[in-house]
Amino acid sequence: MIHTFSGETIRFNILYKKRTSVNISIDLYGNVEVQAPKGTPDEHVLHLLEEKWDWIQQKSKEMKDRMLGPKAKVYEHGEKFLYLGNTYPIRIYQDSNIEQDRAALEGDHLHIYVNDLEDEKIKQALKRFYYQQCKALVEKSILSNQRNFKVKPRSIRITDSKTTWGTCDSKLQLTFNWKLAMAPLEVIDYVVVHEMCHMIHLNHDRSFWRLVGKIIPDYKAREHWLALSNWKMTI
């Protein structure tokens, strides 16, 4: 659902359950969820959202800031970047004959090959590396976890989201944040499974989390890694 108040608009999911009060929560992905007793009028839910508006906006901003991470790093020999949960120093090689700037993991360093030593060209070469690796890693994880699902994703995209690690829409289209390539494989698997479970349950209801837990029993620990390490995940 969508609600606008004081010039700001938010999207939220609402779940009606056997409970005695209304609860509003915001998960690590920035999703706003309202749990309300069955039969609660929409007007009452919207009124409570407006009462909690400042808190919701503050928490949403914290999630966005967490996803944005710290200021961009410098692009010099020895600067360290995350890949699959480990940090690797970079080595930069400049050659005017290079037709396509690129980056590659070679040994214990991330090697970056560019035809010009401009910071932006180095950054884009590194970013292209993460995009390519994320796509390959996500596709491999989906293939490995497909046995747990009767339905398949219709499309898979890698995006430059500032607020989410992944999404799944009603058309079974999955999208993933390229920064996932910086996380350990088990964390990537968790995010992939999380979004694949949305092919069955679009909301974060009890059935959804039961399915996630059935496939990945320690999913909370993997989610915790993202929460604690997100500030490092930047280029």
C-alpha positions as a LaTeX table, in Angstrom:
\begin{tabular}{lrrr}
\hline
Residue & $x$ (\AA) & $y$ (\AA) & $z$ (\AA) \\
\hline
Met1 & 0.00 & 0.00 & 0.00 \\
Ile2 & 1.00 & 3.64 & $-0.47$ \\
His3 & 0.32 & 6.54 & 1.89 \\
Thr4 & 1.26 & 10.22 & 1.61 \\
Phe5 & 1.52 & 12.52 & 4.62 \\
Ser6 & 3.25 & 15.89 & 5.13 \\
Gly7 & 4.47 & 15.82 & 1.54 \\
Glu8 & 6.24 & 12.45 & 1.95 \\
Thr9 & 5.14 & 9.09 & 0.48 \\
Ile10 & 5.90 & 5.63 & 1.84 \\
Arg11 & 5.10 & 2.12 & 0.70 \\
Phe12 & 4.18 & $-0.47$ & 3.30 \\
Asn13 & 2.86 & $-4.00$ & 3.63 \\
Ile14 & 0.01 & $-4.72$ & 6.04 \\
Leu15 & $-0.68$ & $-8.09$ & 7.62 \\
Tyr16 & $-3.83$ & $-8.86$ & 9.57 \\
Lys17 & $-3.25$ & $-11.40$ & 12.35 \\
Lys18 & $-4.67$ & $-12.68$ & 15.61 \\
Arg19 & $-3.16$ & $-10.02$ & 17.85 \\
Thr20 & $-4.38$ & $-7.25$ & 20.14 \\
Ser21 & $-2.40$ & $-4.25$ & 18.92 \\
Val22 & $-0.90$ & $-2.68$ & 15.82 \\
Asn23 & 2.85 & $-2.97$ & 15.31 \\
Ile24 & 5.03 & $-1.12$ & 12.79 \\
Ser25 & 8.47 & $-2.43$ & 11.87 \\
Ile26 & 11.20 & $-1.65$ & 9.35 \\
Asp27 & 13.52 & $-4.48$ & 8.32 \\
Leu28 & 17.15 & $-4.35$ & 7.19 \\
Tyr29 & 16.00 & $-3.85$ & 3.61 \\
Gly30 & 14.02 & $-0.73$ & 4.49 \\
Asn31 & 10.64 & $-2.42$ & 4.04 \\
Val32 & 7.87 & $-0.99$ & 6.23 \\
Glu33 & 5.49 & $-3.62$ & 7.59 \\
Val34 & 2.35 & $-3.15$ & 9.66 \\
Gln35 & 0.87 & $-6.03$ & 11.65 \\
Ala36 & $-2.68$ & $-5.36$ & 12.82 \\
Pro37 & $-5.51$ & $-7.32$ & 14.47 \\
Lys38 & $-8.01$ & $-8.78$ & 12.05 \\
Gly39 & $-10.81$ & $-6.34$ & 11.32 \\
Thr40 & $-8.76$ & $-3.21$ & 12.04 \\
Pro41 & $-10.09$ & $-0.33$ & 9.87 \\
Asp42 & $-7.64$ & 1.06 & 7.32 \\
Glu43 & $-8.24$ & 4.53 & 8.75 \\
His44 & $-6.90$ & 3.41 & 12.14 \\
Val45 & $-3.75$ & 1.97 & 10.53 \\
Leu46 & $-3.12$ & 5.14 & 8.52 \\
His47 & $-3.66$ & 7.29 & 11.62 \\
Leu48 & $-1.05$ & 5.27 & 13.51 \\
Leu49 & 1.37 & 5.58 & 10.59 \\
Glu50 & 0.97 & 9.34 & 10.74 \\
Glu51 & 1.60 & 9.34 & 14.50 \\
Lys52 & 4.80 & 7.37 & 13.92 \\
Trp53 & 5.72 & 9.30 & 10.76 \\
Asp54 & 8.84 & 11.00 & 12.12 \\
Trp55 & 10.14 & 7.69 & 13.48 \\
Ile56 & 9.45 & 5.92 & 10.17 \\
Gln57 & 11.23 & 8.65 & 8.20 \\
Gln58 & 14.19 & 8.57 & 10.58 \\
Lys59 & 14.55 & 4.79 & 10.41 \\
Ser60 & 14.15 & 4.81 & 6.63 \\
Lys61 & 16.91 & 7.41 & 6.37 \\
Glu62 & 19.16 & 5.27 & 8.58 \\
Met63 & 18.61 & 2.34 & 6.24 \\
Lys64 & 19.44 & 4.47 & 3.20 \\
Asp65 & 22.57 & 5.87 & 4.88 \\
Arg66 & 23.62 & 2.34 & 5.85 \\
Met67 & 23.21 & 1.20 & 2.24 \\
Leu68 & 25.15 & 4.21 & 0.93 \\
Gly69 & 28.07 & 3.46 & 3.23 \\
Pro70 & 31.04 & 5.78 & 3.80 \\
Lys71 & 32.60 & 8.23 & 1.38 \\
Ala72 & 34.18 & 6.84 & $-1.76$ \\
Lys73 & 37.70 & 5.48 & $-1.39$ \\
Val74 & 40.83 & 6.73 & $-3.09$ \\
Tyr75 & 42.13 & 4.84 & $-6.10$ \\
Glu76 & 45.76 & 4.23 & $-5.29$ \\
His77 & 47.97 & 1.17 & $-4.99$ \\
Gly78 & 47.20 & $-0.65$ & $-1.77$ \\
Glu79 & 43.66 & 0.68 & $-1.21$ \\
Lys80 & 41.55 & $-2.28$ & $-0.09$ \\
Phe81 & 38.19 & $-3.42$ & $-1.42$ \\
Leu82 & 35.85 & $-6.24$ & $-0.40$ \\
Tyr83 & 35.21 & $-9.27$ & $-2.58$ \\
Leu84 & 33.38 & $-12.39$ & $-1.34$ \\
Gly85 & 33.81 & $-11.27$ & 2.26 \\
Asn86 & 37.57 & $-10.73$ & 2.08 \\
Thr87 & 39.56 & $-7.54$ & 1.53 \\
Tyr88 & 42.02 & $-7.24$ & $-1.35$ \\
Pro89 & 44.45 & $-4.40$ & $-2.08$ \\
Ile90 & 44.36 & $-3.02$ & $-5.60$ \\
Arg91 & 47.14 & $-2.66$ & $-8.15$ \\
Ile92 & 46.60 & $-0.28$ & $-11.02$ \\
Tyr93 & 48.15 & $-0.69$ & $-14.46$ \\
Gln94 & 47.94 & 2.03 & $-17.09$ \\
Asp95 & 48.48 & 1.40 & $-20.79$ \\
Ser96 & 47.16 & 3.71 & $-23.52$ \\
Asn97 & 46.72 & 0.66 & $-25.79$ \\
Ile98 & 44.09 & $-0.91$ & $-23.53$ \\
Glu99 & 40.77 & $-0.87$ & $-25.42$ \\
Gln100 & 38.52 & $-1.91$ & $-22.54$ \\
Asp101 & 39.24 & $-0.93$ & $-18.94$ \\
Arg102 & 38.83 & $-3.94$ & $-16.67$ \\
Ala103 & 39.55 & $-5.41$ & $-13.26$ \\
Ala104 & 40.34 & $-8.97$ & $-12.22$ \\
Leu105 & 41.22 & $-10.87$ & $-9.07$ \\
Glu106 & 44.73 & $-12.24$ & $-9.52$ \\
Gly107 & 46.31 & $-13.93$ & $-6.54$ \\
Asp108 & 45.89 & $-11.80$ & $-3.44$ \\
His109 & 45.30 & $-8.51$ & $-5.30$ \\
Leu110 & 42.60 & $-6.89$ & $-7.37$ \\
His111 & 44.35 & $-5.81$ & $-10.57$ \\
Ile112 & 42.87 & $-2.89$ & $-12.49$ \\
Tyr113 & 43.87 & $-2.25$ & $-16.10$ \\
Val114 & 43.01 & 1.16 & $-17.56$ \\
Asn115 & 44.13 & 3.30 & $-20.50$ \\
Asp116 & 44.03 & 6.45 & $-18.37$ \\
Leu117 & 44.69 & 7.01 & $-14.66$ \\
Glu118 & 41.53 & 9.02 & $-14.04$ \\
Asp119 & 39.79 & 8.06 & $-10.80$ \\
Glu120 & 36.45 & 7.66 & $-12.54$ \\
Lys121 & 37.84 & 5.24 & $-15.11$ \\
Ile122 & 39.43 & 3.14 & $-12.35$ \\
Lys123 & 36.18 & 3.19 & $-10.39$ \\
Gln124 & 34.10 & 2.14 & $-13.40$ \\
Ala125 & 36.49 & $-0.71$ & $-14.23$ \\
Leu126 & 36.16 & $-1.96$ & $-10.66$ \\
Lys127 & 32.39 & $-1.52$ & $-10.69$ \\
Arg128 & 32.12 & $-3.45$ & $-13.95$ \\
Phe129 & 34.04 & $-6.29$ & $-12.29$ \\
Tyr130 & 31.55 & $-6.40$ & $-9.41$ \\
Tyr131 & 28.57 & $-6.33$ & $-11.79$ \\
Gln132 & 29.94 & $-9.26$ & $-13.78$ \\
Gln133 & 30.86 & $-11.26$ & $-10.71$ \\
Cys134 & 27.52 & $-10.57$ & $-9.01$ \\
Lys135 & 25.59 & $-11.76$ & $-12.05$ \\
Ala136 & 27.58 & $-15.00$ & $-12.25$ \\
Leu137 & 27.37 & $-15.63$ & $-8.50$ \\
Val138 & 23.63 & $-14.93$ & $-8.32$ \\
Glu139 & 22.86 & $-17.14$ & $-11.32$ \\
Lys140 & 24.89 & $-19.97$ & $-9.80$ \\
Ser141 & 23.08 & $-19.60$ & $-6.47$ \\
Ile142 & 19.67 & $-19.57$ & $-8.15$ \\
Leu143 & 20.52 & $-22.71$ & $-10.07$ \\
Ser144 & 21.70 & $-24.40$ & $-6.87$ \\
Asn145 & 18.60 & $-23.40$ & $-4.88$ \\
Gln146 & 16.03 & $-23.98$ & $-7.61$ \\
Arg147 & 15.37 & $-27.50$ & $-6.30$ \\
Asn148 & 13.53 & $-25.89$ & $-3.37$ \\
Phe149 & 10.98 & $-24.16$ & $-5.60$ \\
Lys150 & 8.36 & $-25.27$ & $-8.12$ \\
Val151 & 8.39 & $-21.90$ & $-9.87$ \\
Lys152 & 11.32 & $-20.21$ & $-11.60$ \\
Pro153 & 12.25 & $-16.53$ & $-11.91$ \\
Arg154 & 11.30 & $-15.04$ & $-15.26$ \\
Ser155 & 14.24 & $-12.66$ & $-15.35$ \\
Ile156 & 17.32 & $-11.75$ & $-13.33$ \\
Arg157 & 18.83 & $-8.27$ & $-13.26$ \\
Ile158 & 21.79 & $-6.70$ & $-11.49$ \\
Thr159 & 21.11 & $-3.11$ & $-10.44$ \\
Asp160 & 22.71 & $-0.15$ & $-8.67$ \\
Ser161 & 20.15 & 0.12 & $-5.87$ \\
Lys162 & 20.89 & 2.43 & $-2.95$ \\
Thr163 & 18.27 & 0.95 & $-0.61$ \\
Thr164 & 17.85 & $-2.79$ & $-1.19$ \\
Trp165 & 19.94 & $-5.94$ & $-1.61$ \\
Gly166 & 17.34 & $-7.59$ & $-3.78$ \\
Thr167 & 13.71 & $-7.48$ & $-4.90$ \\
Cys168 & 11.09 & $-9.78$ & $-6.38$ \\
Asp169 & 7.92 & $-8.48$ & $-8.03$ \\
Ser170 & 4.61 & $-10.14$ & $-8.81$ \\
Lys171 & 5.90 & $-11.09$ & $-12.28$ \\
Leu172 & 8.69 & $-13.17$ & $-10.69$ \\
Gln173 & 11.36 & $-10.74$ & $-11.86$ \\
Leu174 & 14.36 & $-10.78$ & $-9.51$ \\
Thr175 & 16.82 & $-7.93$ & $-9.11$ \\
Phe176 & 20.01 & $-7.87$ & $-7.04$ \\
Asn177 & 22.41 & $-5.20$ & $-5.87$ \\
Trp178 & 25.85 & $-5.47$ & $-7.51$ \\
Lys179 & 27.48 & $-4.92$ & $-4.10$ \\
Leu180 & 26.47 & $-8.46$ & $-3.17$ \\
Ala181 & 29.67 & $-9.59$ & $-4.87$ \\
Met182 & 31.47 & $-8.11$ & $-1.86$ \\
Ala183 & 29.67 & $-10.43$ & 0.57 \\
Pro184 & 30.62 & $-14.03$ & 1.49 \\
Leu185 & 29.04 & $-16.76$ & $-0.62$ \\
Glu186 & 26.73 & $-17.85$ & 2.20 \\
Val187 & 25.38 & $-14.29$ & 2.50 \\
Ile188 & 24.81 & $-14.10$ & $-1.26$ \\
Asp189 & 22.93 & $-17.41$ & $-1.03$ \\
Tyr190 & 20.75 & $-15.98$ & 1.75 \\
Val191 & 19.75 & $-12.91$ & $-0.27$ \\
Val192 & 19.04 & $-15.06$ & $-3.32$ \\
Val193 & 16.89 & $-17.48$ & $-1.30$ \\
His194 & 15.16 & $-14.54$ & 0.39 \\
Glu195 & 14.06 & $-13.16$ & $-2.97$ \\
Met196 & 13.21 & $-16.58$ & $-4.40$ \\
Cys197 & 10.91 & $-17.16$ & $-1.40$ \\
His198 & 9.08 & $-14.00$ & $-2.46$ \\
Met199 & 8.09 & $-15.87$ & $-5.62$ \\
Ile200 & 5.85 & $-17.87$ & $-3.27$ \\
His201 & 5.07 & $-15.28$ & $-0.58$ \\
Leu202 & 5.25 & $-11.64$ & $-1.66$ \\
Asn203 & 4.91 & $-10.37$ & 1.92 \\
His204 & 7.15 & $-10.93$ & 4.91 \\
Asp205 & 4.52 & $-13.00$ & 6.71 \\
Arg206 & 5.04 & $-16.02$ & 8.94 \\
Ser207 & 4.81 & $-18.42$ & 5.99 \\
Phe208 & 7.53 & $-16.49$ & 4.18 \\
Trp209 & 10.00 & $-16.66$ & 7.08 \\
Arg210 & 9.12 & $-20.30$ & 7.70 \\
Leu211 & 10.12 & $-21.09$ & 4.12 \\
Val212 & 13.33 & $-19.05$ & 4.39 \\
Gly213 & 14.22 & $-20.85$ & 7.63 \\
Lys214 & 13.51 & $-24.24$ & 6.12 \\
Ile215 & 16.06 & $-23.61$ & 3.36 \\
Ile216 & 18.56 & $-21.57$ & 5.40 \\
Pro217 & 18.18 & $-22.29$ & 9.14 \\
Asp218 & 20.86 & $-19.73$ & 10.12 \\
Tyr219 & 19.51 & $-16.94$ & 7.91 \\
Lys220 & 19.48 & $-14.45$ & 10.82 \\
Ala221 & 23.26 & $-14.72$ & 11.20 \\
Arg222 & 23.74 & $-14.09$ & 7.49 \\
Glu223 & 21.37 & $-11.13$ & 7.60 \\
His224 & 23.33 & $-9.83$ & 10.59 \\
Trp225 & 26.55 & $-9.90$ & 8.54 \\
Leu226 & 24.98 & $-7.54$ & 6.02 \\
Ala227 & 23.84 & $-5.18$ & 8.76 \\
Leu228 & 27.27 & $-5.04$ & 10.38 \\
Ser229 & 29.43 & $-4.97$ & 7.26 \\
Asn230 & 27.43 & $-2.74$ & 4.92 \\
Trp231 & 29.53 & 0.33 & 5.72 \\
Lys232 & 32.55 & $-1.44$ & 4.19 \\
Met233 & 30.74 & $-2.27$ & 0.97 \\
Thr234 & 31.64 & 0.72 & $-1.15$ \\
Ile235 & 33.91 & 1.72 & $-4.00$ \\
\hline
\end{tabular}
